[in-house]
CSV table of C-alpha atoms in Angstrom, one decimal:
chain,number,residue,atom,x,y,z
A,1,UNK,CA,107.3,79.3,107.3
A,2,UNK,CA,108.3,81.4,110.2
A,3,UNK,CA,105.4,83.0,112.3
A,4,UNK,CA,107.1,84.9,114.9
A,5,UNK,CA,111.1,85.4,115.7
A,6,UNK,CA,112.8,85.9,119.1
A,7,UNK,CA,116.3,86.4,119.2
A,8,UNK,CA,118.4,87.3,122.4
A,9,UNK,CA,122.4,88.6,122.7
A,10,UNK,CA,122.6,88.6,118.6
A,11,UNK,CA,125.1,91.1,117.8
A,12,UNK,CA,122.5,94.7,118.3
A,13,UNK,CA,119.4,92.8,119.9
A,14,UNK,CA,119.7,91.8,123.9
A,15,UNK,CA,116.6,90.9,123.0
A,16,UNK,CA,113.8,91.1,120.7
A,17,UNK,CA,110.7,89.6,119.6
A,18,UNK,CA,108.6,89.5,116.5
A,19,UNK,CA,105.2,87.9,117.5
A,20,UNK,CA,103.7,87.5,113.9
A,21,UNK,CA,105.5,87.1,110.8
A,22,UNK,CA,103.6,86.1,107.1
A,23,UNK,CA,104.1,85.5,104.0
A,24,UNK,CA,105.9,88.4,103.2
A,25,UNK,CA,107.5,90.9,105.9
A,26,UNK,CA,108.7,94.1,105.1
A,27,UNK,CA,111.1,95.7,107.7
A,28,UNK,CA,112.2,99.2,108.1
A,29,UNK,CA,114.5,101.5,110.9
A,30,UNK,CA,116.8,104.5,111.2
A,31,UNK,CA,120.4,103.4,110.5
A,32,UNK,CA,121.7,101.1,112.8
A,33,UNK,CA,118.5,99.5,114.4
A,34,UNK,CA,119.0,96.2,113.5
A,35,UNK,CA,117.2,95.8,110.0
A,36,UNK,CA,119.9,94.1,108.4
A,37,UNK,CA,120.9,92.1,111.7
A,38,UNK,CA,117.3,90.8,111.8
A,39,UNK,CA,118.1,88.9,108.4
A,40,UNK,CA,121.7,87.5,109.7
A,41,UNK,CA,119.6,86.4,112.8
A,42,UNK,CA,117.2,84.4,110.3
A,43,UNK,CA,119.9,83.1,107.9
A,44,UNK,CA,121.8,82.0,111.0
A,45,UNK,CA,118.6,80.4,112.2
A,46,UNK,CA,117.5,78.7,109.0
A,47,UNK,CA,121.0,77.7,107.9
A,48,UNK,CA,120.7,75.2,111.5
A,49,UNK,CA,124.2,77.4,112.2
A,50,UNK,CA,126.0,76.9,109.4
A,51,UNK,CA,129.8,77.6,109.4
A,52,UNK,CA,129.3,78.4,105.9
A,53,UNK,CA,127.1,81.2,107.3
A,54,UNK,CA,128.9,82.3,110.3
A,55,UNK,CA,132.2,83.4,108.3
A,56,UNK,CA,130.0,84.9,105.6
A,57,UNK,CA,128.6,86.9,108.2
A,58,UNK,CA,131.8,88.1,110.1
A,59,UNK,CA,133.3,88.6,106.0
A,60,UNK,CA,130.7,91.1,105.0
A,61,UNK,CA,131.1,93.7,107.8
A,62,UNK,CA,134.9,93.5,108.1
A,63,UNK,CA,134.8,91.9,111.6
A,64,UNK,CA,138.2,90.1,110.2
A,65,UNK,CA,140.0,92.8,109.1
A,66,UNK,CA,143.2,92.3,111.6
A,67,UNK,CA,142.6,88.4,111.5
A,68,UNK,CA,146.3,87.4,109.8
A,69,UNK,CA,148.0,89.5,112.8
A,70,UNK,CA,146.1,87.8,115.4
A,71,UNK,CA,147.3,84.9,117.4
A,72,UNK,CA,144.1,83.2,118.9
A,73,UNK,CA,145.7,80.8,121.1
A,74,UNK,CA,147.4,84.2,122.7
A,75,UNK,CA,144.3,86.3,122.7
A,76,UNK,CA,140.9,84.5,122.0
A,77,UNK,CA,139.1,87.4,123.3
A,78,UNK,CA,140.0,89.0,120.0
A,79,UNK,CA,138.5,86.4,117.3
A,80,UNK,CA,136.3,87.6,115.1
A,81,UNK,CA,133.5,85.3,116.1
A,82,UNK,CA,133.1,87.6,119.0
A,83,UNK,CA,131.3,90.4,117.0
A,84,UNK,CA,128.2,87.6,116.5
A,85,UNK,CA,127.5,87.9,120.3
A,86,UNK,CA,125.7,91.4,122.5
A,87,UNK,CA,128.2,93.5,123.3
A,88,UNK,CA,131.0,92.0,120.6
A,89,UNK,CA,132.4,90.2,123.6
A,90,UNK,CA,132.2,85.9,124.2
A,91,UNK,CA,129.7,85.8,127.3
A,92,UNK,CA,130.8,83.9,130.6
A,93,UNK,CA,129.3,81.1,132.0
A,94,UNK,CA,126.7,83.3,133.7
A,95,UNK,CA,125.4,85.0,130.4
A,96,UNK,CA,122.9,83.7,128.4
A,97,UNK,CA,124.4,82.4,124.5
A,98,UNK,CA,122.5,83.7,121.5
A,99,UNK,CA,119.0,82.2,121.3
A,100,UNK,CA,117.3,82.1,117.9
A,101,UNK,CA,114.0,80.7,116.6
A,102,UNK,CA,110.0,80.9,117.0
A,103,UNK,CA,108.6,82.5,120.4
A,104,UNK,CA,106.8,79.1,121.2
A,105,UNK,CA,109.1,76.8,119.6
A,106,UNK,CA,112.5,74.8,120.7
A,107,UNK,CA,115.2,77.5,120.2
A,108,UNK,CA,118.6,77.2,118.7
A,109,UNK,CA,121.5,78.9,121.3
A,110,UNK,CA,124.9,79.4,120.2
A,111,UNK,CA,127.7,79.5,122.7
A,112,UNK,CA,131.3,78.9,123.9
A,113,UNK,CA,132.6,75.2,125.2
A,114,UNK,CA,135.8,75.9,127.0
A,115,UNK,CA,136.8,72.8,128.6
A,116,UNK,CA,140.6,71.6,129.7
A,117,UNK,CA,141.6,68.3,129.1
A,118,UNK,CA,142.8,66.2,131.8
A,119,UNK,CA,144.5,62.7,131.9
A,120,UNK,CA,143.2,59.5,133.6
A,121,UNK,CA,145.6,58.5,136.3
A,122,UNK,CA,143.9,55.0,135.7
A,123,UNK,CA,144.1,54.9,131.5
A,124,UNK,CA,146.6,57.3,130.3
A,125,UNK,CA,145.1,57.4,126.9
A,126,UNK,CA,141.8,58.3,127.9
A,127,UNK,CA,141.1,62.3,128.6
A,128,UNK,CA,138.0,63.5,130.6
A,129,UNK,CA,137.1,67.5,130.0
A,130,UNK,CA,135.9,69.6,132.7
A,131,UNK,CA,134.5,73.0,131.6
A,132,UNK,CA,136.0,76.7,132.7
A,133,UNK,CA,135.1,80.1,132.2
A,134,UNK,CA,137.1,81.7,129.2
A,135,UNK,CA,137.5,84.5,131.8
A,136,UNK,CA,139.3,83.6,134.4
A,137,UNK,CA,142.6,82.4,132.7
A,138,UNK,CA,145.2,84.0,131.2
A,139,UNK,CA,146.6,81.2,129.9
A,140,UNK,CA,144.9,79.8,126.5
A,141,UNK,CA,147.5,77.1,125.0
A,142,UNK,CA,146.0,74.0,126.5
A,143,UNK,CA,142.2,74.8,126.6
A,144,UNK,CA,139.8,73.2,123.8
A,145,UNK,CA,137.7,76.0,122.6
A,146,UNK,CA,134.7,75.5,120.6
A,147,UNK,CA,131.0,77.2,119.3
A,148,UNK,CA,128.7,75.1,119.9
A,149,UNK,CA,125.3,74.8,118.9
A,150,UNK,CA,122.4,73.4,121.7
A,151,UNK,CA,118.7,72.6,120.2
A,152,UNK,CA,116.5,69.8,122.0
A,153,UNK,CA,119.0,69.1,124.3
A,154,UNK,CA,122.0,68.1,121.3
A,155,UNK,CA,124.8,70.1,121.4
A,156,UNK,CA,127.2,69.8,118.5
A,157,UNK,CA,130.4,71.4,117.8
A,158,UNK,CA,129.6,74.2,114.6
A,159,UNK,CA,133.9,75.2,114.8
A,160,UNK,CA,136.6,74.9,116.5
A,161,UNK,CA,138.9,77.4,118.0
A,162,UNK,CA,142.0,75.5,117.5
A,163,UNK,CA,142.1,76.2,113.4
A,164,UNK,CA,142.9,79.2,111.8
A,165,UNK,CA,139.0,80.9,111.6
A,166,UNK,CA,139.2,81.5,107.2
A,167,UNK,CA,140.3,77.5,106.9
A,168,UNK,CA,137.6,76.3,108.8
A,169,UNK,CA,135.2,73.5,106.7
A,170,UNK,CA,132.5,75.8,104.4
A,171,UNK,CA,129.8,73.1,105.2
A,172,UNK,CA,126.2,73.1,105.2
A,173,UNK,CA,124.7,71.2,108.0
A,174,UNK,CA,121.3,70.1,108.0
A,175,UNK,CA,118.9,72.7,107.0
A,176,UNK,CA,115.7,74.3,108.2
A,177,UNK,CA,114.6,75.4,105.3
A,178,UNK,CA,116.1,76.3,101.9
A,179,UNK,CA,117.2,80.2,101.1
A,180,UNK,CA,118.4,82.8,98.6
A,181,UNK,CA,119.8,86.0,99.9
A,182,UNK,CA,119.8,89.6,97.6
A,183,UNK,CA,121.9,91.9,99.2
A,184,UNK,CA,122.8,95.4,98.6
A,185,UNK,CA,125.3,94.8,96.2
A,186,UNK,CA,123.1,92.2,94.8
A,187,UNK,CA,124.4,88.9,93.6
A,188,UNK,CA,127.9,87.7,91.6
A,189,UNK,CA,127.6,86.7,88.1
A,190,UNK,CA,128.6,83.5,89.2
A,191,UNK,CA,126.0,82.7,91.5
A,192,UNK,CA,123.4,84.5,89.5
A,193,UNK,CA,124.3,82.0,85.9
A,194,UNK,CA,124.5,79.3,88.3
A,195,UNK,CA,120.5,80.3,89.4
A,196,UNK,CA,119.7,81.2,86.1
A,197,UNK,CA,120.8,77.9,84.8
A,198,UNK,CA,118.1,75.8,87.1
A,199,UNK,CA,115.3,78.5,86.2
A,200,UNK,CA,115.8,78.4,82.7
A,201,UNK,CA,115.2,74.2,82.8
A,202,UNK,CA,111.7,75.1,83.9
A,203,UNK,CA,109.7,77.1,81.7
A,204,UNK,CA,107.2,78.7,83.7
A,205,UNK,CA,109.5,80.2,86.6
A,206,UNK,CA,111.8,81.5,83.4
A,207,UNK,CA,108.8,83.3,82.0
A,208,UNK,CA,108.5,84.3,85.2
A,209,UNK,CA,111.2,86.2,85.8
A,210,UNK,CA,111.2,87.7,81.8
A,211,UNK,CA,107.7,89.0,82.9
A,212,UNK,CA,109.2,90.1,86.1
A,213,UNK,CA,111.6,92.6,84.1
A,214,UNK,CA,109.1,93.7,80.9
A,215,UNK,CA,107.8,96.2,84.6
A,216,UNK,CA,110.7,98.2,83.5
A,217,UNK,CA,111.1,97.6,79.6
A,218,UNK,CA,108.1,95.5,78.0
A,219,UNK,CA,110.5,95.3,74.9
A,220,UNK,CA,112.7,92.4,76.8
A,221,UNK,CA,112.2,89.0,75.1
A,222,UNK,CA,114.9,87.0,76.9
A,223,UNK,CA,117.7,86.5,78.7
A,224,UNK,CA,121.3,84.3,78.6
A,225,UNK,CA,124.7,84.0,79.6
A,226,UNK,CA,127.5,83.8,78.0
A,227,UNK,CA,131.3,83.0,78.8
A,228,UNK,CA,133.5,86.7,78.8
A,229,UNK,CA,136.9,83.9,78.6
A,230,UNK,CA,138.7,86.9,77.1
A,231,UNK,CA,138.5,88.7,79.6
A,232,UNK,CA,139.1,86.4,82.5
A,233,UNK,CA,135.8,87.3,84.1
A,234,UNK,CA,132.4,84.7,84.8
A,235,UNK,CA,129.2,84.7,82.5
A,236,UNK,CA,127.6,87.7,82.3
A,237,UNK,CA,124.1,88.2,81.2
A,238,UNK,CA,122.9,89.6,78.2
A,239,UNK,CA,119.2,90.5,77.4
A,240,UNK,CA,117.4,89.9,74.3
A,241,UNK,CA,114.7,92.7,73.4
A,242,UNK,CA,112.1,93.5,70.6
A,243,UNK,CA,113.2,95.6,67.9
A,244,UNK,CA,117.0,95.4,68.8
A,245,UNK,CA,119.4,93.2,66.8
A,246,UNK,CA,122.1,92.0,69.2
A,247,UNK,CA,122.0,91.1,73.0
A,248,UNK,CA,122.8,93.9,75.4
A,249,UNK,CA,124.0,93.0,78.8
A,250,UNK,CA,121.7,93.3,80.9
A,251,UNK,CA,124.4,96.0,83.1
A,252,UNK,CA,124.4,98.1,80.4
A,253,UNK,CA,120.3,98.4,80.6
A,254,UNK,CA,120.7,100.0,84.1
A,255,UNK,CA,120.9,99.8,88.1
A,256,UNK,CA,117.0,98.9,87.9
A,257,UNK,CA,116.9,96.2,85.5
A,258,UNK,CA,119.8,94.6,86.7
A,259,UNK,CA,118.1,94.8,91.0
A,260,UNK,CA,114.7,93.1,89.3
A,261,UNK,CA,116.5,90.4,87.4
A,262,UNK,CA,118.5,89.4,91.3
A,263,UNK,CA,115.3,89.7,92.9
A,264,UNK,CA,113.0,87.8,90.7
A,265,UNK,CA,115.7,85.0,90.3
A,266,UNK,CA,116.7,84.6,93.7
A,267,UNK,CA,112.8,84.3,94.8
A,268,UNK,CA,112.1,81.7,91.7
A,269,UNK,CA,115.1,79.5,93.4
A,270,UNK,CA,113.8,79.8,96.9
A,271,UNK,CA,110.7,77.5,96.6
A,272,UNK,CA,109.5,76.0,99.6
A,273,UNK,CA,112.2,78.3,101.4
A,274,UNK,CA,112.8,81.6,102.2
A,275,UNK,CA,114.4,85.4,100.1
A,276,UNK,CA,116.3,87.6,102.3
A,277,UNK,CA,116.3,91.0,100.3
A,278,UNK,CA,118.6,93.7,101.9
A,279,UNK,CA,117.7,97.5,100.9
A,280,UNK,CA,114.9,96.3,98.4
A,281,UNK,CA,114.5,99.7,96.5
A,282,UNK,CA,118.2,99.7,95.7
A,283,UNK,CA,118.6,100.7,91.9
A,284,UNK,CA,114.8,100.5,91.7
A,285,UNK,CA,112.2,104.0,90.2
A,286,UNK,CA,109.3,104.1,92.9
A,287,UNK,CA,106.8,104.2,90.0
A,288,UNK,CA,107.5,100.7,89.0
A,289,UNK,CA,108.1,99.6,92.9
A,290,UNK,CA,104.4,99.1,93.3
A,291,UNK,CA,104.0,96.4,90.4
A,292,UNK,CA,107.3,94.5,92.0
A,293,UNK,CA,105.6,94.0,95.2
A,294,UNK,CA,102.5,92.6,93.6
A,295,UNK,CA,104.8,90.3,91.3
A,296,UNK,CA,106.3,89.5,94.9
A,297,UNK,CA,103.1,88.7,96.8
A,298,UNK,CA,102.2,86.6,93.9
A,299,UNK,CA,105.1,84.3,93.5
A,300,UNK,CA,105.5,84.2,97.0
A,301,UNK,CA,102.3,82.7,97.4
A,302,UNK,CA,102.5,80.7,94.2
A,303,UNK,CA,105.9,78.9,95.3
A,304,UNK,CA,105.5,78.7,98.9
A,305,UNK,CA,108.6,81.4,99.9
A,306,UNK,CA,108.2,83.3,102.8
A,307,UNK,CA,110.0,86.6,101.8
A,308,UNK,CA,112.2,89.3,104.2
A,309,UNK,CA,113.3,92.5,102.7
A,310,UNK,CA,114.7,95.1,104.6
A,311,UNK,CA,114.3,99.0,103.0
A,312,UNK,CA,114.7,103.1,104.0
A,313,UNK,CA,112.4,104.3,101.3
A,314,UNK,CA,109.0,105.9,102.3
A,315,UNK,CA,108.7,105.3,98.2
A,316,UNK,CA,109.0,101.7,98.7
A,317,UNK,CA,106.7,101.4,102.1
A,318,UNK,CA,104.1,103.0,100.0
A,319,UNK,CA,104.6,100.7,96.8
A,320,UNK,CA,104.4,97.4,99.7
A,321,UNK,CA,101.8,98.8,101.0
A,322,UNK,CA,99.5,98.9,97.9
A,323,UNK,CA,100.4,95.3,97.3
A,324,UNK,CA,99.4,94.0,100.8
A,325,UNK,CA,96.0,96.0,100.4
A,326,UNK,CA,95.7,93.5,97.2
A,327,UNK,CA,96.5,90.4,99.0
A,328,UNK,CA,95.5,91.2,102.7
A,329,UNK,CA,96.3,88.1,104.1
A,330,UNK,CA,99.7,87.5,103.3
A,331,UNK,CA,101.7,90.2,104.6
A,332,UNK,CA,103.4,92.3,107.8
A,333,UNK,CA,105.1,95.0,108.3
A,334,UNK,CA,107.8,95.8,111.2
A,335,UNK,CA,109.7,98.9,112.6
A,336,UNK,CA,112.6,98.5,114.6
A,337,UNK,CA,113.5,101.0,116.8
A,338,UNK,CA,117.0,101.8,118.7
A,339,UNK,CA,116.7,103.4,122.2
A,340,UNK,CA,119.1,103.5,125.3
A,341,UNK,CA,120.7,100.2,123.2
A,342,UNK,CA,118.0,98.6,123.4
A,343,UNK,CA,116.0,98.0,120.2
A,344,UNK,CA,112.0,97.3,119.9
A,345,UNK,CA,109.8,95.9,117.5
A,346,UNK,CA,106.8,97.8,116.3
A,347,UNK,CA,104.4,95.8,114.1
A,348,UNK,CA,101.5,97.8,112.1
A,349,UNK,CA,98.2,96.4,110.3
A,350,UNK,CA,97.4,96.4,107.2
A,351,UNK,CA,95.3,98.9,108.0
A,352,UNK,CA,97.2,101.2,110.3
A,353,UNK,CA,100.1,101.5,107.4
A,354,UNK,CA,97.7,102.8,105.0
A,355,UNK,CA,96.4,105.4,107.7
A,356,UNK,CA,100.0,106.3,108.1
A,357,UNK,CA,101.0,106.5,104.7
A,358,UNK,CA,97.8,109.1,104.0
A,359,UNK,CA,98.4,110.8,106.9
A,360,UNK,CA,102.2,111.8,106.3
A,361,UNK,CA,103.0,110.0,109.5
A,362,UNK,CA,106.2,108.9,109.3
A,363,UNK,CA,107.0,104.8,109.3
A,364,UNK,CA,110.2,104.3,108.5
């Protein structure tokens, strides 16, 4: 489990520092203060820099929009790769890289190897590499350009500059820890039969998550997928409830149901890892938002996941905030704040929340 976070020249955050993280961490912010960039920042952590990652990252904003028009080898200062640093410019050799891990621990840092190869008068086969700063040439065509990853002294190549960026090898390296991501637009059917296949092999963790959604109809008795061939699209879900003769998909039963059932799921299949949940009270009533969190808590604790959600809703600070009143030693709660481009970390008690919350102080 992480206990505190430091990341430096991470897309938003120069720098920024978290000094205690729990069990589960709820984080909140205006519009573009980071809160979303703070879970990249972890997944790119935990994933040991995974290229897998890195092009999911750059995918889901767009940063690759003009990709196919671009010629790298031209004009590297335009990959998309460049949006992941401050700024959304490659550093020089006098900037610090992107640093990511605990405040007290080895961190990860994430840079540029530019390096030109040149032959051995002596053996013409053999090629030595002596390293440049991507800014002061023009010309690109016979440089080696790669991101590479430092930590404990290793440095290892995570891509390479010389392949197209969308063909580069989707492949997990090593991990830190094990993960499950929820964003807003939750998860495809695909991935979410594929989860729901493992939790429905264990017992418990599938009454688990049919508990999970009776918080918002107690009539639901199960759930399954089945193949929509006809239609050319993945399993979908269907729901099986009390006092109704066929299966309804669970789409149909609303935006609500169908948030729980990607939350609960993706935390059941993050055991001994981490859940990155991004806008938590998306689809979700704030009267039932209180019982989630104390469903979260629980199961956090119960399966040893450290949870991050990220949210806007005072609705869904309060409904945290009961739970972490239940379970005082398990949670933390951040604000990140954007000023003069520089962003801050404010970190509140148990305690102080609840003083907030009753006195109309605003958190988020």
């Amino acid at each position: 489990m992480l206990e505190s976070f430091e990341i430096s020249n991470f897309r938003l955050f120069q720098h920024l520092i978290v000094k205690k993280l729990n069990r589960v961490n709820l984080i909140v912010g205006k519009n573009n203060s980071g809160k979303s960039t703070f879970l990249e920042a972890v997944e790119l952590y935990i994933s040991n820099v995974s290229p897998a990652v890195l092009i999911e990252l750059i995918e889901s904003r767009n940063n690759d929009w003009h990709i196919e028009s671009t010629s790298y080898s031209q004009n590297i200062f335009a990959h998309p790769l460049r949006h992941l640093f401050f700024g959304h410019k490659f550093p020089d050799l006098r900037q610090e890289p992107i640093s990511l891990g605990e405040i007290l621990s080895e961190k990860i840092y994430i840079g540029l190897r530019v390096s030109r190869p040149i032959n051995n008068d002596e053996d013409k086969t053999a090629r030595r590499f002596i390293n440049i700063d991507l800014h002061s040439v023009d010309d690109f065509s016979d440089l080696v350009i790669d991101l590479v990853a430092v930590e404990n002294e290793k440095t290892r190549r995570v891509t390479s500059f010389s392949y197209e960026f969308k063909h580069q090898a989707r492949t997990l390296f090593d991990l830190k820890y094990p993960w499950q991501t929820v964003s807003t637009g939750n998860m495809s059917n695909q991935k979410l039969s594929a989860l729901w296949d493992l939790t429905s092999l264990k017992i418990n963790l599938k009454n688990a998550v049919i508990d999970a959604l009776c918080l918002i109809d107690p009539r639901v008795t199960g759930v399954g997928f089945v193949d929509d061939t006809s239609k050319g699209r993945d399993r979908i879900p269907l729901v099986t409830m009390s006092g109704v003769e066929e299966p309804l998909p669970l789409k149909s039963m609303g935006d609500g149901m169908t948030r729980l059932f990607h939350i609960i799921l993706a935390l059941v299949n993050a055991k001994n890892g981490l859940l990155l949940i991004d806008e938590f009270e998306n689809g979700l009533h704030w009267s039932v938002q209180p019982k989630i969190w104390n469903i979260i808590f629980q199961l956090a604790e119960r399966l040893n996941v450290q949870v991050f959600a990220t949210t806007h809703s005072r609705d869904c600070i309060a409904g945290f905030d009961d739970a972490w009143n239940n379970y005082p030693e398990l949670g933390a709660f951040l604000r990140l704040d954007l000023k003069d481009g520089i962003v801050k970390a404010t970190e509140y008690s148990s305690e102080t929340l609840t003083d907030a919350i009753e006195m109309d102080v605003e958190v988020r």
